[in-house]
Amino acid sequence: MKGWHRLREATLIAALSAAAPLHAAEVAGVHVDDRIRVGTQELALNGAGIRSKLFIKVYVGALYTSARATTPEAVYDAAGPRRISLHLLRDLDAQTLHEALDEGLRKNLSAAELAALKGPAGELAVLMKSIGQVRRGTVIAIDFGAEGLAVDVDGAPRGQVAGGAFAKALLRVWLGDKPADADLKQALLGG
């Protein structure tokens, strides 16, 4: 009888744990919030992981969405806002940051798509270069919406780039067929 009671208690604890809301995560020692607010919309953490390049940890990336997304298309086609937060794990200069985003666009878009988005891509280049040197611990947030995207650095607005098509295209840097980091892509999609 005593064993049955313990089994029932363990089952109840497991069920309650499974039903508990998502808690903040910690990735590579970085606290990642489980919920954030973009404008008036509350977004939930979809997934988070580490962006590495040649065995060097560059940043912890976190994807926030209004509805759970397990495929890139679900993120691209979401009606509401989406956010990617980059929690830097090392110092970077603006040129390196811009080049990484530009490389991601070139790897995931056709020549015709790149040509069509040349204007917004140029605006993003100017915006990213204006950020200058960023230090370890800096958080760069990119908010994606139907009208375009907005960039914040440590909570301070740094600029916007108009164009919903460009916002969707930039998401491919992390979620496209040739993402910046395949393991990070999987983690952002909750895998």
Coordinates of N, CA, C and O in Angstrom, one line a residue:
M1 N 0.8 -1.2 0.0 CA 0.0 0.0 0.0 C 0.9 1.3 0.0 O 0.6 2.2 -0.7
K2 N 1.9 1.2 0.8 CA 2.8 2.3 0.9 C 3.5 2.6 -0.5 O 3.6 3.7 -0.9
G3 N 3.9 1.6 -1.2 CA 4.5 1.7 -2.5 C 3.5 2.4 -3.5 O 3.9 3.2 -4.3
W4 N 2.2 2.0 -3.4 CA 1.2 2.5 -4.3 C 1.0 4.0 -4.0 O 0.9 4.8 -5.0
H5 N 1.0 4.4 -2.8 CA 0.9 5.8 -2.4 C 2.1 6.6 -3.0 O 1.9 7.7 -3.5
R6 N 3.3 6.1 -2.9 CA 4.5 6.8 -3.4 C 4.4 6.9 -4.9 O 4.8 7.9 -5.5
L7 N 4.0 5.9 -5.6 CA 3.8 5.9 -7.0 C 2.8 6.9 -7.5 O 3.0 7.7 -8.4
R8 N 1.7 7.0 -6.8 CA 0.6 8.0 -7.1 C 1.2 9.4 -6.8 O 0.9 10.3 -7.6
E9 N 1.9 9.6 -5.7 CA 2.5 10.9 -5.4 C 3.5 11.3 -6.5 O 3.5 12.4 -7.0
A10 N 4.3 10.4 -6.9 CA 5.3 10.7 -8.0 C 4.6 11.0 -9.3 O 5.1 11.9 -10.0
T11 N 3.6 10.3 -9.6 CA 2.8 10.5 -10.8 C 2.2 11.9 -10.8 O 2.2 12.7 -11.8
L12 N 1.6 12.3 -9.6 CA 1.0 13.6 -9.5 C 2.1 14.7 -9.6 O 1.9 15.7 -10.3
I13 N 3.2 14.5 -9.0 CA 4.3 15.5 -9.1 C 4.8 15.7 -10.5 O 5.0 16.8 -11.1
A14 N 4.9 14.6 -11.2 CA 5.3 14.6 -12.6 C 4.3 15.3 -13.5 O 4.6 16.1 -14.4
A15 N 3.0 15.1 -13.2 CA 1.9 15.7 -14.0 C 1.9 17.2 -13.8 O 1.8 18.0 -14.7
L16 N 2.1 17.6 -12.5 CA 2.1 19.0 -12.2 C 3.3 19.7 -12.8 O 3.3 20.8 -13.3
S17 N 4.5 19.0 -12.8 CA 5.7 19.6 -13.4 C 5.5 19.8 -14.9 O 5.9 20.8 -15.5
A18 N 4.9 18.8 -15.6 CA 4.7 18.9 -17.0 C 3.7 20.1 -17.3 O 3.8 20.7 -18.4
A19 N 2.7 20.3 -16.5 CA 1.7 21.4 -16.7 C 2.2 22.8 -16.3 O 1.6 23.7 -16.6
A20 N 3.3 22.8 -15.6 CA 3.8 24.1 -15.1 C 4.2 25.0 -16.3 O 4.7 24.5 -17.3
P21 N 4.1 26.3 -16.2 CA 4.5 27.2 -17.3 C 6.0 27.1 -17.5 O 6.8 26.8 -16.6
L22 N 6.4 27.5 -18.7 CA 7.8 27.5 -19.1 C 8.5 28.5 -18.2 O 8.1 29.6 -18.0
H23 N 9.7 28.1 -17.7 CA 10.4 29.0 -16.8 C 11.6 29.6 -17.6 O 12.0 29.0 -18.7
A24 N 12.2 30.6 -17.1 CA 13.3 31.2 -17.8 C 14.4 30.2 -17.9 O 14.6 29.3 -17.1
A25 N 15.1 30.3 -19.0 CA 16.2 29.3 -19.3 C 17.5 30.0 -19.0 O 17.7 31.2 -18.9
E26 N 18.5 29.1 -18.9 CA 19.9 29.6 -18.8 C 20.7 28.8 -19.8 O 20.7 27.6 -19.9
V27 N 21.4 29.6 -20.7 CA 22.1 29.0 -21.8 C 23.5 29.6 -21.7 O 23.7 30.8 -21.7
A28 N 24.5 28.7 -21.5 CA 25.9 29.2 -21.4 C 26.1 30.3 -20.3 O 26.8 31.2 -20.5
G29 N 25.4 30.1 -19.3 CA 25.5 31.1 -18.2 C 24.7 32.4 -18.4 O 24.7 33.3 -17.6
V30 N 23.9 32.5 -19.5 CA 23.1 33.6 -19.8 C 21.7 33.4 -19.5 O 21.1 32.4 -19.9
H31 N 21.1 34.3 -18.7 CA 19.7 34.2 -18.3 C 18.8 34.6 -19.5 O 19.1 35.7 -20.1
V32 N 17.9 33.8 -19.9 CA 17.0 34.0 -21.1 C 15.6 34.1 -20.5 O 15.1 33.0 -20.0
D33 N 14.9 35.2 -20.7 CA 13.6 35.3 -20.2 C 12.6 34.4 -20.9 O 12.8 34.1 -22.1
D34 N 11.6 33.9 -20.2 CA 10.6 33.0 -20.8 C 9.5 33.8 -21.5 O 8.9 33.4 -22.4
R35 N 9.3 35.1 -21.1 CA 8.4 36.0 -21.7 C 8.9 37.4 -21.8 O 9.6 37.8 -20.9
I36 N 8.6 38.1 -22.9 CA 9.0 39.5 -23.1 C 7.8 40.2 -23.7 O 6.8 39.6 -24.1
R37 N 7.9 41.5 -23.7 CA 6.9 42.3 -24.3 C 7.5 43.1 -25.5 O 8.5 43.8 -25.3
V38 N 6.8 43.1 -26.6 CA 7.2 43.9 -27.8 C 6.0 44.7 -28.1 O 5.0 44.2 -28.5
G39 N 6.1 46.0 -27.8 CA 5.0 46.9 -27.9 C 3.9 46.5 -26.9 O 4.2 46.4 -25.7
T40 N 2.7 46.2 -27.4 CA 1.6 45.7 -26.5 C 1.5 44.2 -26.5 O 0.6 43.7 -25.8
Q41 N 2.3 43.6 -27.3 CA 2.2 42.1 -27.5 C 3.2 41.4 -26.6 O 4.3 41.7 -26.5
E42 N 2.7 40.3 -25.9 CA 3.5 39.5 -25.1 C 4.0 38.3 -25.9 O 3.1 37.7 -26.6
L43 N 5.3 38.1 -25.9 CA 5.8 36.9 -26.7 C 6.5 35.9 -25.7 O 6.9 36.3 -24.7
A44 N 6.4 34.7 -26.1 CA 7.0 33.6 -25.3 C 8.3 33.1 -26.0 O 8.4 33.1 -27.2
L45 N 9.2 32.6 -25.1 CA 10.4 32.0 -25.6 C 10.1 30.8 -26.4 O 9.4 29.9 -26.0
N46 N 10.5 30.8 -27.7 CA 10.3 29.6 -28.6 C 11.4 28.7 -28.5 O 11.3 27.5 -28.5
G47 N 12.6 29.2 -28.3 CA 13.8 28.4 -28.2 C 15.1 29.3 -28.0 O 15.0 30.5 -28.4
A48 N 16.1 28.7 -27.5 CA 17.4 29.4 -27.3 C 18.6 28.5 -27.5 O 18.5 27.3 -27.1
G49 N 19.7 29.0 -28.0 CA 20.9 28.2 -28.1 C 22.1 29.1 -28.3 O 22.0 30.3 -28.3
I50 N 23.2 28.4 -28.6 CA 24.5 29.1 -28.7 C 24.9 29.2 -30.2 O 24.8 28.2 -30.9
R51 N 25.3 30.4 -30.6 CA 25.9 30.6 -32.0 C 27.4 30.4 -31.8 O 28.0 31.2 -31.1
S52 N 28.0 29.4 -32.4 CA 29.4 29.2 -32.4 C 30.0 29.3 -33.8 O 29.3 29.0 -34.8
K53 N 31.2 29.8 -33.8 CA 31.9 29.8 -35.1 C 33.4 29.4 -34.9 O 34.1 30.0 -34.1
L54 N 33.7 28.3 -35.5 CA 35.0 27.7 -35.4 C 35.3 27.4 -33.9 O 36.4 27.8 -33.4
F55 N 34.4 26.8 -33.2 CA 34.5 26.4 -31.8 C 34.5 27.6 -30.8 O 34.8 27.4 -29.7
I56 N 34.3 28.8 -31.3 CA 34.2 30.0 -30.5 C 32.8 30.4 -30.2 O 32.0 30.5 -31.2
K57 N 32.4 30.5 -29.0 CA 31.0 30.9 -28.7 C 30.9 32.4 -28.9 O 31.6 33.2 -28.3
V58 N 30.0 32.8 -29.8 CA 29.8 34.1 -30.2 C 28.7 34.8 -29.4 O 28.8 35.9 -28.9
Y59 N 27.5 34.2 -29.4 CA 26.3 34.7 -28.7 C 25.3 33.6 -28.3 O 25.4 32.5 -28.9
V60 N 24.5 33.9 -27.4 CA 23.3 33.1 -27.1 C 22.2 33.8 -27.8 O 21.9 35.0 -27.6
G61 N 21.5 33.0 -28.7 CA 20.4 33.5 -29.5 C 19.1 33.0 -28.9 O 19.0 31.9 -28.4
A62 N 18.1 33.9 -28.8 CA 16.8 33.5 -28.3 C 15.7 34.0 -29.3 O 15.8 35.1 -29.7
L63 N 14.8 33.1 -29.6 CA 13.7 33.5 -30.5 C 12.4 33.5 -29.7 O 12.1 32.6 -28.9
Y64 N 11.7 34.7 -29.8 CA 10.4 34.9 -29.2 C 9.3 35.0 -30.2 O 9.4 35.7 -31.2
T65 N 8.2 34.3 -30.0 CA 7.0 34.3 -30.9 C 5.7 34.4 -30.1 O 5.7 34.1 -28.9
S66 N 4.6 34.8 -30.7 CA 3.3 34.8 -30.1 C 2.7 33.5 -30.0 O 1.8 33.2 -29.2
A67 N 3.1 32.6 -30.9 CA 2.5 31.2 -30.9 C 3.7 30.3 -31.2 O 4.6 30.6 -32.0
R68 N 3.7 29.1 -30.6 CA 4.7 28.1 -30.7 C 5.0 27.8 -32.2 O 4.1 27.6 -33.0
A69 N 6.3 27.9 -32.6 CA 6.7 27.6 -34.0 C 7.8 26.5 -34.0 O 8.8 26.7 -33.4
T70 N 7.5 25.5 -34.8 CA 8.5 24.4 -34.9 C 9.2 24.3 -36.3 O 10.0 23.5 -36.5
T71 N 8.7 25.2 -37.2 CA 9.3 25.2 -38.5 C 9.6 26.7 -38.9 O 9.0 27.6 -38.4
P72 N 10.6 26.9 -39.8 CA 10.9 28.2 -40.2 C 9.7 29.0 -40.8 O 9.5 30.1 -40.5
E73 N 8.9 28.2 -41.6 CA 7.8 28.8 -42.2 C 6.8 29.4 -41.2 O 6.2 30.5 -41.5
A74 N 6.6 28.7 -40.1 CA 5.7 29.2 -39.1 C 6.2 30.5 -38.5 O 5.4 31.4 -38.2
V75 N 7.5 30.7 -38.4 CA 8.1 31.9 -37.9 C 7.9 33.0 -38.9 O 7.5 34.1 -38.7
Y76 N 8.3 32.7 -40.2 CA 8.3 33.7 -41.3 C 6.8 34.2 -41.4 O 6.6 35.4 -41.6
D77 N 5.9 33.3 -41.4 CA 4.5 33.7 -41.7 C 3.6 34.1 -40.5 O 2.5 34.4 -40.7
A78 N 4.2 34.2 -39.4 CA 3.5 34.6 -38.2 C 2.9 36.0 -38.4 O 3.6 36.9 -38.9
A79 N 1.7 36.2 -37.9 CA 1.0 37.5 -38.1 C 1.6 38.5 -37.2 O 1.6 39.7 -37.5
G80 N 1.9 38.1 -36.0 CA 2.4 39.1 -35.0 C 3.9 39.3 -35.0 O 4.6 38.8 -35.8
P81 N 4.3 40.1 -34.0 CA 5.8 40.3 -33.9 C 6.6 39.1 -33.5 O 6.0 38.2 -32.9
R82 N 7.8 39.1 -33.9 CA 8.8 38.1 -33.5 C 10.1 38.8 -33.1 O 10.3 39.9 -33.5
R83 N 10.8 38.2 -32.2 CA 12.1 38.9 -31.8 C 13.2 37.8 -31.7 O 13.0 36.7 -31.3
I84 N 14.4 38.2 -32.2 CA 15.6 37.5 -31.9 C 16.5 38.3 -31.1 O 16.7 39.5 -31.4
S85 N 16.9 37.8 -29.9 CA 17.8 38.5 -29.0 C 19.1 37.8 -29.1 O 19.2 36.6 -29.1
L86 N 20.2 38.6 -29.2 CA 21.5 38.1 -29.3 C 22.3 38.6 -28.0 O 22.5 39.8 -27.9
H87 N 22.6 37.7 -27.2 CA 23.3 38.0 -25.9 C 24.8 37.7 -26.2 O 25.2 36.5 -26.2
L88 N 25.6 38.7 -26.4 CA 26.9 38.5 -26.8 C 27.8 37.9 -25.7 O 27.8 38.3 -24.6
L89 N 28.6 36.9 -26.2 CA 29.5 36.2 -25.3 C 30.9 36.6 -25.5 O 31.8 36.1 -24.9
R90 N 31.1 37.6 -26.4 CA 32.5 38.1 -26.7 C 32.3 39.5 -27.3 O 31.2 39.9 -27.7
D91 N 33.4 40.3 -27.3 CA 33.4 41.6 -27.9 C 33.3 41.5 -29.4 O 34.0 40.6 -30.0
L92 N 32.6 42.4 -30.0 CA 32.5 42.4 -31.5 C 32.5 43.8 -32.0 O 32.0 44.7 -31.3
D93 N 33.0 44.0 -33.2 CA 32.9 45.4 -33.8 C 31.7 45.4 -34.8 O 31.3 44.3 -35.2
A94 N 31.3 46.5 -35.1 CA 30.1 46.7 -35.9 C 30.3 46.1 -37.3 O 29.3 45.5 -37.9
Q95 N 31.5 46.2 -37.8 CA 31.8 45.6 -39.2 C 31.6 44.1 -39.2 O 31.0 43.6 -40.1
T96 N 32.1 43.5 -38.2 CA 31.9 42.0 -38.0 C 30.5 41.6 -37.9 O 30.0 40.7 -38.6
L97 N 29.7 42.4 -37.1 CA 28.3 42.1 -37.0 C 27.5 42.3 -38.3 O 26.8 41.4 -38.7
H98 N 27.8 43.3 -39.0 CA 27.2 43.6 -40.3 C 27.6 42.5 -41.3 O 26.7 42.0 -42.0
E99 N 28.8 42.1 -41.4 CA 29.3 41.1 -42.3 C 28.6 39.8 -42.1 O 28.3 39.1 -43.0
A100 N 28.4 39.4 -40.8 CA 27.8 38.2 -40.5 C 26.3 38.1 -41.0 O 25.8 37.2 -41.6
L101 N 25.6 39.2 -40.8 CA 24.2 39.3 -41.3 C 24.2 39.3 -42.8 O 23.3 38.6 -43.4
D102 N 25.1 40.1 -43.4 CA 25.1 40.1 -44.9 C 25.4 38.8 -45.5 O 24.8 38.3 -46.4
E103 N 26.4 38.0 -44.9 CA 26.7 36.7 -45.3 C 25.5 35.8 -45.2 O 25.2 35.0 -46.1
G104 N 24.8 35.9 -44.1 CA 23.6 35.1 -43.9 C 22.5 35.3 -45.0 O 21.9 34.4 -45.5
L105 N 22.4 36.6 -45.3 CA 21.4 36.9 -46.4 C 21.9 36.3 -47.7 O 21.1 35.7 -48.5
R106 N 23.2 36.5 -48.1 CA 23.7 36.0 -49.3 C 23.6 34.5 -49.4 O 23.3 33.9 -50.5
K107 N 23.7 33.8 -48.3 CA 23.6 32.3 -48.3 C 22.2 31.8 -48.5 O 22.0 30.7 -49.0
N108 N 21.2 32.6 -48.1 CA 19.8 32.1 -48.0 C 18.9 32.8 -49.0 O 17.7 32.4 -49.0
L109 N 19.4 33.7 -49.8 CA 18.5 34.4 -50.8 C 19.1 34.2 -52.2 O 20.3 34.2 -52.4
S110 N 18.2 34.2 -53.2 CA 18.7 34.1 -54.6 C 19.2 35.5 -55.0 O 19.0 36.5 -54.3
A111 N 19.9 35.6 -56.1 CA 20.4 36.9 -56.6 C 19.3 37.8 -56.8 O 19.4 39.0 -56.5
A112 N 18.2 37.3 -57.4 CA 17.0 38.2 -57.6 C 16.4 38.7 -56.3 O 16.1 39.9 -56.2
E113 N 16.3 37.9 -55.3 CA 15.8 38.3 -54.0 C 16.8 39.4 -53.4 O 16.3 40.4 -52.8
L114 N 18.1 39.1 -53.5 CA 19.0 40.1 -52.9 C 18.9 41.4 -53.6 O 18.9 42.5 -53.0
A115 N 18.8 41.4 -55.0 CA 18.6 42.7 -55.7 C 17.4 43.4 -55.3 O 17.4 44.6 -55.2
A116 N 16.3 42.7 -55.1 CA 15.0 43.3 -54.7 C 15.1 43.9 -53.3 O 14.3 44.9 -53.1
L117 N 16.0 43.4 -52.5 CA 16.0 43.9 -51.1 C 17.3 44.7 -50.9 O 17.7 45.0 -49.7
K118 N 17.9 45.2 -51.9 CA 19.2 46.0 -51.8 C 19.0 47.2 -51.0 O 19.9 47.5 -50.1
G119 N 17.9 48.0 -51.1 CA 17.7 49.2 -50.4 C 17.6 48.9 -48.9 O 18.4 49.5 -48.1
P120 N 16.7 48.0 -48.4 CA 16.6 47.7 -47.0 C 17.9 47.1 -46.4 O 18.3 47.4 -45.3
A121 N 18.6 46.3 -47.2 CA 19.8 45.7 -46.8 C 20.9 46.8 -46.5 O 21.7 46.7 -45.6
G122 N 20.9 47.8 -47.4 CA 21.8 48.9 -47.2 C 21.5 49.7 -46.0 O 22.4 50.1 -45.2
E123 N 20.2 49.9 -45.7 CA 19.8 50.6 -44.5 C 20.2 49.8 -43.2 O 20.6 50.4 -42.2
L124 N 20.1 48.5 -43.3 CA 20.5 47.7 -42.1 C 22.0 47.8 -41.9 O 22.5 47.9 -40.8
A125 N 22.7 47.8 -43.0 CA 24.2 47.9 -42.9 C 24.6 49.2 -42.2 O 25.4 49.2 -41.3
V126 N 24.0 50.3 -42.6 CA 24.2 51.6 -41.9 C 23.9 51.5 -40.5 O 24.6 52.0 -39.6
L127 N 22.7 51.0 -40.2 CA 22.2 50.9 -38.8 C 23.2 50.0 -38.0 O 23.6 50.5 -36.8
M128 N 23.6 48.9 -38.4 CA 24.4 48.0 -37.7 C 25.8 48.6 -37.5 O 26.4 48.5 -36.4
K129 N 26.3 49.3 -38.5 CA 27.7 49.9 -38.4 C 27.6 51.1 -37.4 O 28.6 51.4 -36.7
S130 N 26.5 51.7 -37.2 CA 26.3 52.8 -36.3 C 26.4 52.4 -34.8 O 26.7 53.2 -34.0
I131 N 26.2 51.1 -34.6 CA 26.2 50.6 -33.3 C 27.7 50.6 -32.7 O 27.9 50.9 -31.5
G132 N 28.6 50.5 -33.6 CA 30.0 50.5 -33.1 C 30.4 49.2 -32.4 O 29.8 48.2 -32.6
Q133 N 31.4 49.3 -31.6 CA 31.9 48.2 -30.8 C 30.9 47.8 -29.7 O 30.3 48.6 -29.1
V134 N 30.7 46.5 -29.7 CA 29.8 46.0 -28.6 C 30.6 45.0 -27.8 O 31.4 44.3 -28.2
R135 N 30.3 45.1 -26.5 CA 31.1 44.3 -25.5 C 30.3 43.0 -25.1 O 29.1 42.9 -25.2
R136 N 31.1 42.1 -24.6 CA 30.5 40.9 -24.0 C 29.4 41.3 -23.0 O 29.6 42.2 -22.2
G137 N 28.2 40.6 -23.1 CA 27.1 41.0 -22.2 C 26.1 41.9 -22.8 O 25.0 42.0 -22.3
T138 N 26.5 42.5 -23.9 CA 25.5 43.4 -24.6 C 24.4 42.5 -25.2 O 24.6 41.4 -25.7
V139 N 23.2 43.0 -25.2 CA 22.1 42.3 -25.8 C 21.5 43.2 -27.0 O 21.1 44.3 -26.8
I140 N 21.6 42.5 -28.2 CA 21.0 43.2 -29.4 C 19.7 42.5 -29.7 O 19.7 41.2 -29.8
A141 N 18.6 43.2 -29.7 CA 17.3 42.7 -30.0 C 16.8 43.1 -31.4 O 16.9 44.3 -31.7
I142 N 16.4 42.2 -32.2 CA 15.8 42.6 -33.5 C 14.4 42.1 -33.5 O 14.1 40.9 -33.3
D143 N 13.5 43.1 -33.6 CA 12.1 42.9 -33.7 C 11.6 42.8 -35.1 O 11.9 43.8 -35.9
F144 N 10.9 41.8 -35.5 CA 10.4 41.6 -36.8 C 8.9 41.7 -36.9 O 8.2 41.1 -36.0
G145 N 8.4 42.5 -37.8 CA 7.0 42.7 -37.9 C 6.6 42.8 -39.4 O 7.4 42.8 -40.3
A146 N 5.3 43.0 -39.6 CA 4.8 43.2 -41.0 C 5.3 44.4 -41.7 O 5.4 44.5 -42.9
E147 N 5.7 45.4 -40.9 CA 6.1 46.7 -41.5 C 7.6 46.8 -41.7 O 8.1 47.7 -42.3
G148 N 8.4 45.8 -41.1 CA 9.8 45.8 -41.1 C 10.4 45.3 -39.9 O 9.9 44.5 -39.2
L149 N 11.6 45.9 -39.5 CA 12.2 45.5 -38.3 C 12.8 46.7 -37.5 O 12.9 47.8 -38.1
A150 N 13.0 46.4 -36.2 CA 13.6 47.5 -35.4 C 14.7 46.8 -34.6 O 14.6 45.6 -34.2
V151 N 15.8 47.6 -34.3 CA 16.9 47.1 -33.6 C 17.1 47.9 -32.3 O 17.1 49.1 -32.3
D152 N 17.3 47.2 -31.2 CA 17.6 47.8 -29.9 C 18.9 47.2 -29.4 O 19.2 46.1 -29.7
V153 N 19.6 48.0 -28.7 CA 20.9 47.6 -28.0 C 20.7 47.8 -26.5 O 20.5 49.0 -26.1
D154 N 20.8 46.8 -25.7 CA 20.6 46.9 -24.3 C 19.3 47.7 -23.9 O 19.3 48.5 -23.0
G155 N 18.2 47.5 -24.7 CA 17.0 48.1 -24.4 C 16.8 49.5 -25.0 O 15.7 50.1 -24.9
A156 N 17.8 50.1 -25.6 CA 17.7 51.4 -26.2 C 17.5 51.3 -27.7 O 18.3 50.6 -28.4
P157 N 16.4 51.9 -28.3 CA 16.2 51.8 -29.7 C 17.3 52.4 -30.5 O 17.9 53.5 -30.2
R158 N 17.8 51.7 -31.6 CA 18.9 52.1 -32.4 C 18.4 52.5 -33.8 O 19.2 53.1 -34.5
G159 N 17.3 51.9 -34.3 CA 16.8 52.3 -35.6 C 15.9 51.2 -36.1 O 15.7 50.2 -35.5
Q160 N 15.3 51.6 -37.3 CA 14.3 50.7 -37.9 C 14.7 50.6 -39.4 O 15.3 51.5 -40.0
V161 N 14.2 49.5 -40.0 CA 14.3 49.3 -41.4 C 12.9 48.9 -41.9 O 12.4 47.9 -41.4
A162 N 12.3 49.7 -42.8 CA 11.0 49.4 -43.3 C 11.0 48.2 -44.3 O 12.0 48.0 -45.0
G163 N 9.9 47.5 -44.3 CA 9.8 46.4 -45.3 C 9.6 45.1 -44.7 O 10.5 44.5 -44.2
G164 N 8.3 44.6 -44.7 CA 8.0 43.3 -44.2 C 8.7 42.1 -44.9 O 9.1 41.2 -44.3
A165 N 8.9 42.3 -46.2 CA 9.7 41.3 -47.0 C 11.1 41.2 -46.5 O 11.7 40.1 -46.4
F166 N 11.7 42.3 -46.2 CA 13.1 42.3 -45.7 C 13.1 41.7 -44.3 O 14.1 40.9 -44.0
A167 N 12.2 42.0 -43.5 CA 12.1 41.3 -42.2 C 12.1 39.8 -42.3 O 12.9 39.1 -41.6
K168 N 11.2 39.3 -43.1 CA 11.2 37.9 -43.3 C 12.5 37.3 -43.9 O 13.0 36.3 -43.4
A169 N 13.1 38.0 -44.8 CA 14.4 37.6 -45.4 C 15.5 37.5 -44.3 O 16.2 36.6 -44.3
L170 N 15.5 38.5 -43.4 CA 16.5 38.5 -42.4 C 16.4 37.4 -41.4 O 17.4 36.8 -40.9
L171 N 15.2 36.9 -41.2 CA 15.0 35.8 -40.3 C 15.7 34.5 -40.9 O 16.1 33.6 -40.1
R172 N 15.9 34.5 -42.2 CA 16.6 33.3 -42.8 C 18.0 33.2 -42.4 O 18.6 32.1 -42.5
V173 N 18.6 34.3 -41.9 CA 20.0 34.2 -41.4 C 20.1 33.1 -40.3 O 21.1 32.4 -40.3
W174 N 19.1 33.0 -39.5 CA 19.1 32.0 -38.4 C 18.3 30.8 -38.7 O 18.5 29.7 -38.2
L175 N 17.2 30.9 -39.6 CA 16.3 29.8 -39.8 C 16.2 29.3 -41.2 O 15.5 28.4 -41.5
G176 N 17.0 29.9 -42.1 CA 17.0 29.5 -43.5 C 17.6 28.1 -43.8 O 18.1 27.4 -42.9
D177 N 17.7 27.7 -45.1 CA 18.2 26.4 -45.5 C 19.7 26.4 -45.1 O 20.3 25.3 -44.9
K178 N 20.4 27.5 -45.1 CA 21.8 27.6 -44.8 C 22.0 28.6 -43.7 O 22.5 29.7 -43.8
P179 N 21.6 28.2 -42.5 CA 21.6 29.1 -41.3 C 23.0 29.4 -40.9 O 24.0 28.7 -41.2
A180 N 23.2 30.5 -40.1 CA 24.5 30.8 -39.5 C 25.0 29.6 -38.7 O 26.2 29.4 -38.7
D181 N 24.1 28.9 -38.0 CA 24.6 27.8 -37.2 C 23.4 26.8 -37.1 O 22.3 27.1 -36.6
A182 N 23.6 25.6 -37.7 CA 22.5 24.6 -37.7 C 22.0 24.2 -36.4 O 20.8 24.0 -36.2
D183 N 22.9 24.1 -35.4 CA 22.5 23.7 -34.0 C 21.7 24.8 -33.4 O 20.7 24.5 -32.7
L184 N 22.0 26.1 -33.7 CA 21.3 27.2 -33.1 C 19.9 27.2 -33.8 O 18.9 27.4 -33.1
K185 N 19.8 27.0 -35.1 CA 18.5 26.9 -35.8 C 17.6 25.9 -35.1 O 16.4 26.2 -34.7
Q186 N 18.1 24.7 -34.8 CA 17.3 23.7 -34.2 C 16.9 24.1 -32.8 O 15.7 23.9 -32.4
A187 N 17.8 24.7 -32.0 CA 17.4 25.2 -30.7 C 16.4 26.3 -30.7 O 15.5 26.3 -29.9
L188 N 16.5 27.2 -31.7 CA 15.5 28.3 -31.8 C 14.1 27.8 -32.1 O 13.1 28.3 -31.6
L189 N 14.0 26.7 -32.8 CA 12.8 26.1 -33.1 C 12.3 25.1 -32.1 O 11.4 24.3 -32.3
G190 N 13.0 25.1 -30.9 CA 12.6 24.3 -29.8 C 13.0 22.8 -29.9 O 12.5 22.0 -29.2
G191 N 14.0 22.5 -30.8 CA 14.4 21.2 -31.0 C 15.6 20.8 -30.1 O 16.2 21.4 -29.4

